[in-house]
JSON list of C-alpha atoms in Angstrom, two decimals:
[
{"chain": "A", "resi": 1, "resn": "UNK", "atom": "CA", "xyz": [2.88, -3.08, 12.23]},
{"chain": "A", "resi": 2, "resn": "UNK", "atom": "CA", "xyz": [2.29, -6.00, 11.01]},
{"chain": "A", "resi": 3, "resn": "UNK", "atom": "CA", "xyz": [5.71, -7.85, 12.06]},
{"chain": "A", "resi": 4, "resn": "UNK", "atom": "CA", "xyz": [5.07, -6.53, 15.92]},
{"chain": "A", "resi": 5, "resn": "UNK", "atom": "CA", "xyz": [1.67, -7.60, 16.35]},
{"chain": "A", "resi": 6, "resn": "UNK", "atom": "CA", "xyz": [1.08, -11.10, 14.20]},
{"chain": "A", "resi": 7, "resn": "UNK", "atom": "CA", "xyz": [4.28, -12.24, 12.68]},
{"chain": "A", "resi": 8, "resn": "UNK", "atom": "CA", "xyz": [6.49, -12.09, 16.28]},
{"chain": "A", "resi": 9, "resn": "UNK", "atom": "CA", "xyz": [3.46, -13.70, 17.89]},
{"chain": "A", "resi": 10, "resn": "UNK", "atom": "CA", "xyz": [2.61, -16.14, 15.19]},
{"chain": "A", "resi": 11, "resn": "UNK", "atom": "CA", "xyz": [6.45, -17.30, 14.48]},
{"chain": "A", "resi": 12, "resn": "UNK", "atom": "CA", "xyz": [6.48, -19.01, 18.04]},
{"chain": "A", "resi": 13, "resn": "UNK", "atom": "CA", "xyz": [3.79, -21.60, 16.49]},
{"chain": "A", "resi": 14, "resn": "UNK", "atom": "CA", "xyz": [6.13, -22.08, 13.54]},
{"chain": "A", "resi": 15, "resn": "UNK", "atom": "CA", "xyz": [7.62, -25.81, 14.70]},
{"chain": "A", "resi": 16, "resn": "UNK", "atom": "CA", "xyz": [3.63, -26.97, 14.01]},
{"chain": "A", "resi": 17, "resn": "UNK", "atom": "CA", "xyz": [4.14, -26.10, 10.63]},
{"chain": "A", "resi": 18, "resn": "UNK", "atom": "CA", "xyz": [6.99, -28.82, 10.37]},
{"chain": "A", "resi": 19, "resn": "UNK", "atom": "CA", "xyz": [5.00, -31.59, 12.80]},
{"chain": "A", "resi": 20, "resn": "UNK", "atom": "CA", "xyz": [7.16, -30.11, 15.97]},
{"chain": "A", "resi": 21, "resn": "UNK", "atom": "CA", "xyz": [5.07, -30.44, 19.21]},
{"chain": "A", "resi": 22, "resn": "UNK", "atom": "CA", "xyz": [4.18, -26.64, 20.73]},
{"chain": "A", "resi": 23, "resn": "UNK", "atom": "CA", "xyz": [4.21, -26.25, 24.31]},
{"chain": "A", "resi": 24, "resn": "UNK", "atom": "CA", "xyz": [0.91, -25.67, 26.22]},
{"chain": "A", "resi": 25, "resn": "UNK", "atom": "CA", "xyz": [2.12, -22.09, 26.88]},
{"chain": "A", "resi": 26, "resn": "UNK", "atom": "CA", "xyz": [3.04, -21.16, 23.63]},
{"chain": "A", "resi": 27, "resn": "UNK", "atom": "CA", "xyz": [-0.49, -22.25, 22.54]},
{"chain": "A", "resi": 28, "resn": "UNK", "atom": "CA", "xyz": [-2.41, -20.15, 25.42]},
{"chain": "A", "resi": 29, "resn": "UNK", "atom": "CA", "xyz": [0.00, -17.36, 24.14]},
{"chain": "A", "resi": 30, "resn": "UNK", "atom": "CA", "xyz": [-0.67, -17.62, 21.07]},
{"chain": "A", "resi": 31, "resn": "UNK", "atom": "CA", "xyz": [-4.86, -17.89, 21.45]},
{"chain": "A", "resi": 32, "resn": "UNK", "atom": "CA", "xyz": [-4.67, -15.41, 23.85]},
{"chain": "A", "resi": 33, "resn": "UNK", "atom": "CA", "xyz": [-2.04, -12.61, 21.75]},
{"chain": "A", "resi": 34, "resn": "UNK", "atom": "CA", "xyz": [-3.16, -13.14, 17.83]},
{"chain": "A", "resi": 35, "resn": "UNK", "atom": "CA", "xyz": [-6.68, -11.81, 18.40]},
{"chain": "A", "resi": 36, "resn": "UNK", "atom": "CA", "xyz": [-5.12, -8.66, 19.96]},
{"chain": "A", "resi": 37, "resn": "UNK", "atom": "CA", "xyz": [-2.72, -8.38, 17.35]},
{"chain": "A", "resi": 38, "resn": "UNK", "atom": "CA", "xyz": [-5.22, -8.94, 14.83]},
{"chain": "A", "resi": 39, "resn": "UNK", "atom": "CA", "xyz": [-7.56, -6.20, 15.68]},
{"chain": "A", "resi": 40, "resn": "UNK", "atom": "CA", "xyz": [-4.48, -3.69, 16.06]},
{"chain": "A", "resi": 41, "resn": "UNK", "atom": "CA", "xyz": [-3.67, -4.85, 12.34]},
{"chain": "A", "resi": 42, "resn": "UNK", "atom": "CA", "xyz": [-7.22, -4.33, 11.36]},
{"chain": "A", "resi": 43, "resn": "UNK", "atom": "CA", "xyz": [-7.48, -1.04, 12.92]},
{"chain": "A", "resi": 44, "resn": "UNK", "atom": "CA", "xyz": [-4.48, 0.31, 11.70]},
{"chain": "A", "resi": 45, "resn": "UNK", "atom": "CA", "xyz": [-4.65, -0.91, 7.94]},
{"chain": "A", "resi": 46, "resn": "UNK", "atom": "CA", "xyz": [-7.32, 0.13, 4.78]},
{"chain": "A", "resi": 47, "resn": "UNK", "atom": "CA", "xyz": [-7.28, -3.02, 2.47]},
{"chain": "A", "resi": 48, "resn": "UNK", "atom": "CA", "xyz": [-8.20, -0.65, -0.33]},
{"chain": "A", "resi": 49, "resn": "UNK", "atom": "CA", "xyz": [-7.12, -3.50, -1.77]},
{"chain": "A", "resi": 50, "resn": "UNK", "atom": "CA", "xyz": [-3.49, -2.73, -0.40]},
{"chain": "A", "resi": 51, "resn": "UNK", "atom": "CA", "xyz": [-2.68, -2.71, 3.05]},
{"chain": "A", "resi": 52, "resn": "UNK", "atom": "CA", "xyz": [-1.93, 1.30, 3.06]},
{"chain": "A", "resi": 53, "resn": "UNK", "atom": "CA", "xyz": [-5.08, 2.13, 0.59]},
{"chain": "A", "resi": 54, "resn": "UNK", "atom": "CA", "xyz": [-4.74, 2.02, -3.62]},
{"chain": "A", "resi": 55, "resn": "UNK", "atom": "CA", "xyz": [-0.68, 2.27, -4.06]},
{"chain": "A", "resi": 56, "resn": "UNK", "atom": "CA", "xyz": [1.36, -1.19, -3.88]},
{"chain": "A", "resi": 57, "resn": "UNK", "atom": "CA", "xyz": [4.05, -0.70, -1.47]},
{"chain": "A", "resi": 58, "resn": "UNK", "atom": "CA", "xyz": [6.49, -2.48, 0.14]},
{"chain": "A", "resi": 59, "resn": "UNK", "atom": "CA", "xyz": [4.06, -3.22, 3.35]},
{"chain": "A", "resi": 60, "resn": "UNK", "atom": "CA", "xyz": [1.87, -5.20, 0.55]},
{"chain": "A", "resi": 61, "resn": "UNK", "atom": "CA", "xyz": [4.84, -7.69, -0.14]},
{"chain": "A", "resi": 62, "resn": "UNK", "atom": "CA", "xyz": [6.10, -8.30, 3.69]},
{"chain": "A", "resi": 63, "resn": "UNK", "atom": "CA", "xyz": [2.70, -8.41, 4.50]},
{"chain": "A", "resi": 64, "resn": "UNK", "atom": "CA", "xyz": [1.31, -11.15, 1.99]},
{"chain": "A", "resi": 65, "resn": "UNK", "atom": "CA", "xyz": [4.32, -13.55, 3.58]},
{"chain": "A", "resi": 66, "resn": "UNK", "atom": "CA", "xyz": [3.52, -12.68, 7.53]},
{"chain": "A", "resi": 67, "resn": "UNK", "atom": "CA", "xyz": [-0.15, -12.93, 6.48]},
{"chain": "A", "resi": 68, "resn": "UNK", "atom": "CA", "xyz": [0.18, -16.50, 4.94]},
{"chain": "A", "resi": 69, "resn": "UNK", "atom": "CA", "xyz": [3.20, -17.87, 7.32]},
{"chain": "A", "resi": 70, "resn": "UNK", "atom": "CA", "xyz": [0.78, -16.45, 10.66]},
{"chain": "A", "resi": 71, "resn": "UNK", "atom": "CA", "xyz": [-2.32, -18.01, 9.15]},
{"chain": "A", "resi": 72, "resn": "UNK", "atom": "CA", "xyz": [-1.24, -21.11, 8.46]},
{"chain": "A", "resi": 73, "resn": "UNK", "atom": "CA", "xyz": [0.50, -21.57, 12.32]},
{"chain": "A", "resi": 74, "resn": "UNK", "atom": "CA", "xyz": [-2.55, -20.44, 13.90]},
{"chain": "A", "resi": 75, "resn": "UNK", "atom": "CA", "xyz": [-4.79, -22.94, 12.25]},
{"chain": "A", "resi": 76, "resn": "UNK", "atom": "CA", "xyz": [-2.04, -25.71, 13.07]},
{"chain": "A", "resi": 77, "resn": "UNK", "atom": "CA", "xyz": [-1.84, -25.02, 16.82]},
{"chain": "A", "resi": 78, "resn": "UNK", "atom": "CA", "xyz": [-4.79, -22.51, 17.88]},
{"chain": "A", "resi": 79, "resn": "UNK", "atom": "CA", "xyz": [-7.56, -24.11, 15.31]},
{"chain": "A", "resi": 80, "resn": "UNK", "atom": "CA", "xyz": [-8.26, -20.36, 14.40]},
{"chain": "A", "resi": 81, "resn": "UNK", "atom": "CA", "xyz": [-8.11, -19.08, 10.53]},
{"chain": "A", "resi": 82, "resn": "UNK", "atom": "CA", "xyz": [-6.69, -14.95, 11.33]},
{"chain": "A", "resi": 83, "resn": "UNK", "atom": "CA", "xyz": [-8.33, -14.04, 8.18]},
{"chain": "A", "resi": 84, "resn": "UNK", "atom": "CA", "xyz": [-8.48, -10.28, 8.72]},
{"chain": "A", "resi": 85, "resn": "UNK", "atom": "CA", "xyz": [-11.54, -8.18, 7.09]},
{"chain": "A", "resi": 86, "resn": "UNK", "atom": "CA", "xyz": [-9.93, -7.72, 3.63]},
{"chain": "A", "resi": 87, "resn": "UNK", "atom": "CA", "xyz": [-7.57, -9.98, 3.95]},
{"chain": "A", "resi": 88, "resn": "UNK", "atom": "CA", "xyz": [-8.87, -11.95, 1.03]},
{"chain": "A", "resi": 89, "resn": "UNK", "atom": "CA", "xyz": [-8.93, -9.14, -1.52]},
{"chain": "A", "resi": 90, "resn": "UNK", "atom": "CA", "xyz": [-5.42, -8.16, -0.40]},
{"chain": "A", "resi": 91, "resn": "UNK", "atom": "CA", "xyz": [-4.64, -11.50, -1.24]},
{"chain": "A", "resi": 92, "resn": "UNK", "atom": "CA", "xyz": [-6.10, -11.51, -4.59]},
{"chain": "A", "resi": 93, "resn": "UNK", "atom": "CA", "xyz": [-4.36, -8.32, -5.45]},
{"chain": "A", "resi": 94, "resn": "UNK", "atom": "CA", "xyz": [-1.11, -9.02, -4.28]},
{"chain": "A", "resi": 95, "resn": "UNK", "atom": "CA", "xyz": [-1.28, -12.52, -6.27]},
{"chain": "A", "resi": 96, "resn": "UNK", "atom": "CA", "xyz": [-2.14, -10.14, -9.22]},
{"chain": "A", "resi": 97, "resn": "UNK", "atom": "CA", "xyz": [1.18, -8.01, -8.98]},
{"chain": "A", "resi": 98, "resn": "UNK", "atom": "CA", "xyz": [3.47, -9.91, -11.64]},
{"chain": "A", "resi": 99, "resn": "UNK", "atom": "CA", "xyz": [6.46, -10.25, -8.34]},
{"chain": "A", "resi": 100, "resn": "UNK", "atom": "CA", "xyz": [4.09, -11.79, -6.75]},
{"chain": "A", "resi": 101, "resn": "UNK", "atom": "CA", "xyz": [2.05, -13.89, -8.61]},
{"chain": "A", "resi": 102, "resn": "UNK", "atom": "CA", "xyz": [3.05, -16.74, -10.54]},
{"chain": "A", "resi": 103, "resn": "UNK", "atom": "CA", "xyz": [4.43, -20.09, -8.56]},
{"chain": "A", "resi": 104, "resn": "UNK", "atom": "CA", "xyz": [3.23, -18.91, -5.30]},
{"chain": "A", "resi": 105, "resn": "UNK", "atom": "CA", "xyz": [-0.50, -17.67, -6.32]},
{"chain": "A", "resi": 106, "resn": "UNK", "atom": "CA", "xyz": [-1.78, -20.57, -4.16]},
{"chain": "A", "resi": 107, "resn": "UNK", "atom": "CA", "xyz": [0.52, -20.28, -1.36]},
{"chain": "A", "resi": 108, "resn": "UNK", "atom": "CA", "xyz": [-1.65, -17.53, 0.70]},
{"chain": "A", "resi": 109, "resn": "UNK", "atom": "CA", "xyz": [-5.09, -20.00, 0.97]},
{"chain": "A", "resi": 110, "resn": "UNK", "atom": "CA", "xyz": [-3.53, -23.41, 0.93]},
{"chain": "A", "resi": 111, "resn": "UNK", "atom": "CA", "xyz": [-6.28, -25.84, -0.43]},
{"chain": "A", "resi": 112, "resn": "UNK", "atom": "CA", "xyz": [-8.01, -26.57, 2.65]},
{"chain": "A", "resi": 113, "resn": "UNK", "atom": "CA", "xyz": [-9.08, -22.87, 3.00]}
]
């Protein structure tokens, strides 16, 4: 769900994260499709505090990185923050997990957030 609605769409703008130019058609596609994908994910997730609810699953580990990269690409390409309702608490809960914390604790939200 997260892969289909957010990550696959945002991936087209990942070049901007490395300083590469992004075609105008890609910018238009991202501006149109990322908000739709975010709305779909918002309808299907609970963020209570984890994606499916109270317990951490594989979806949280994958979602952590997908949300981080998609949000950075959206900011770089279309200057939009994709912060979904509940995503900030999800990031805090995910970073609190020993397997995701430590060296990657600051990756989800950059210092510019």
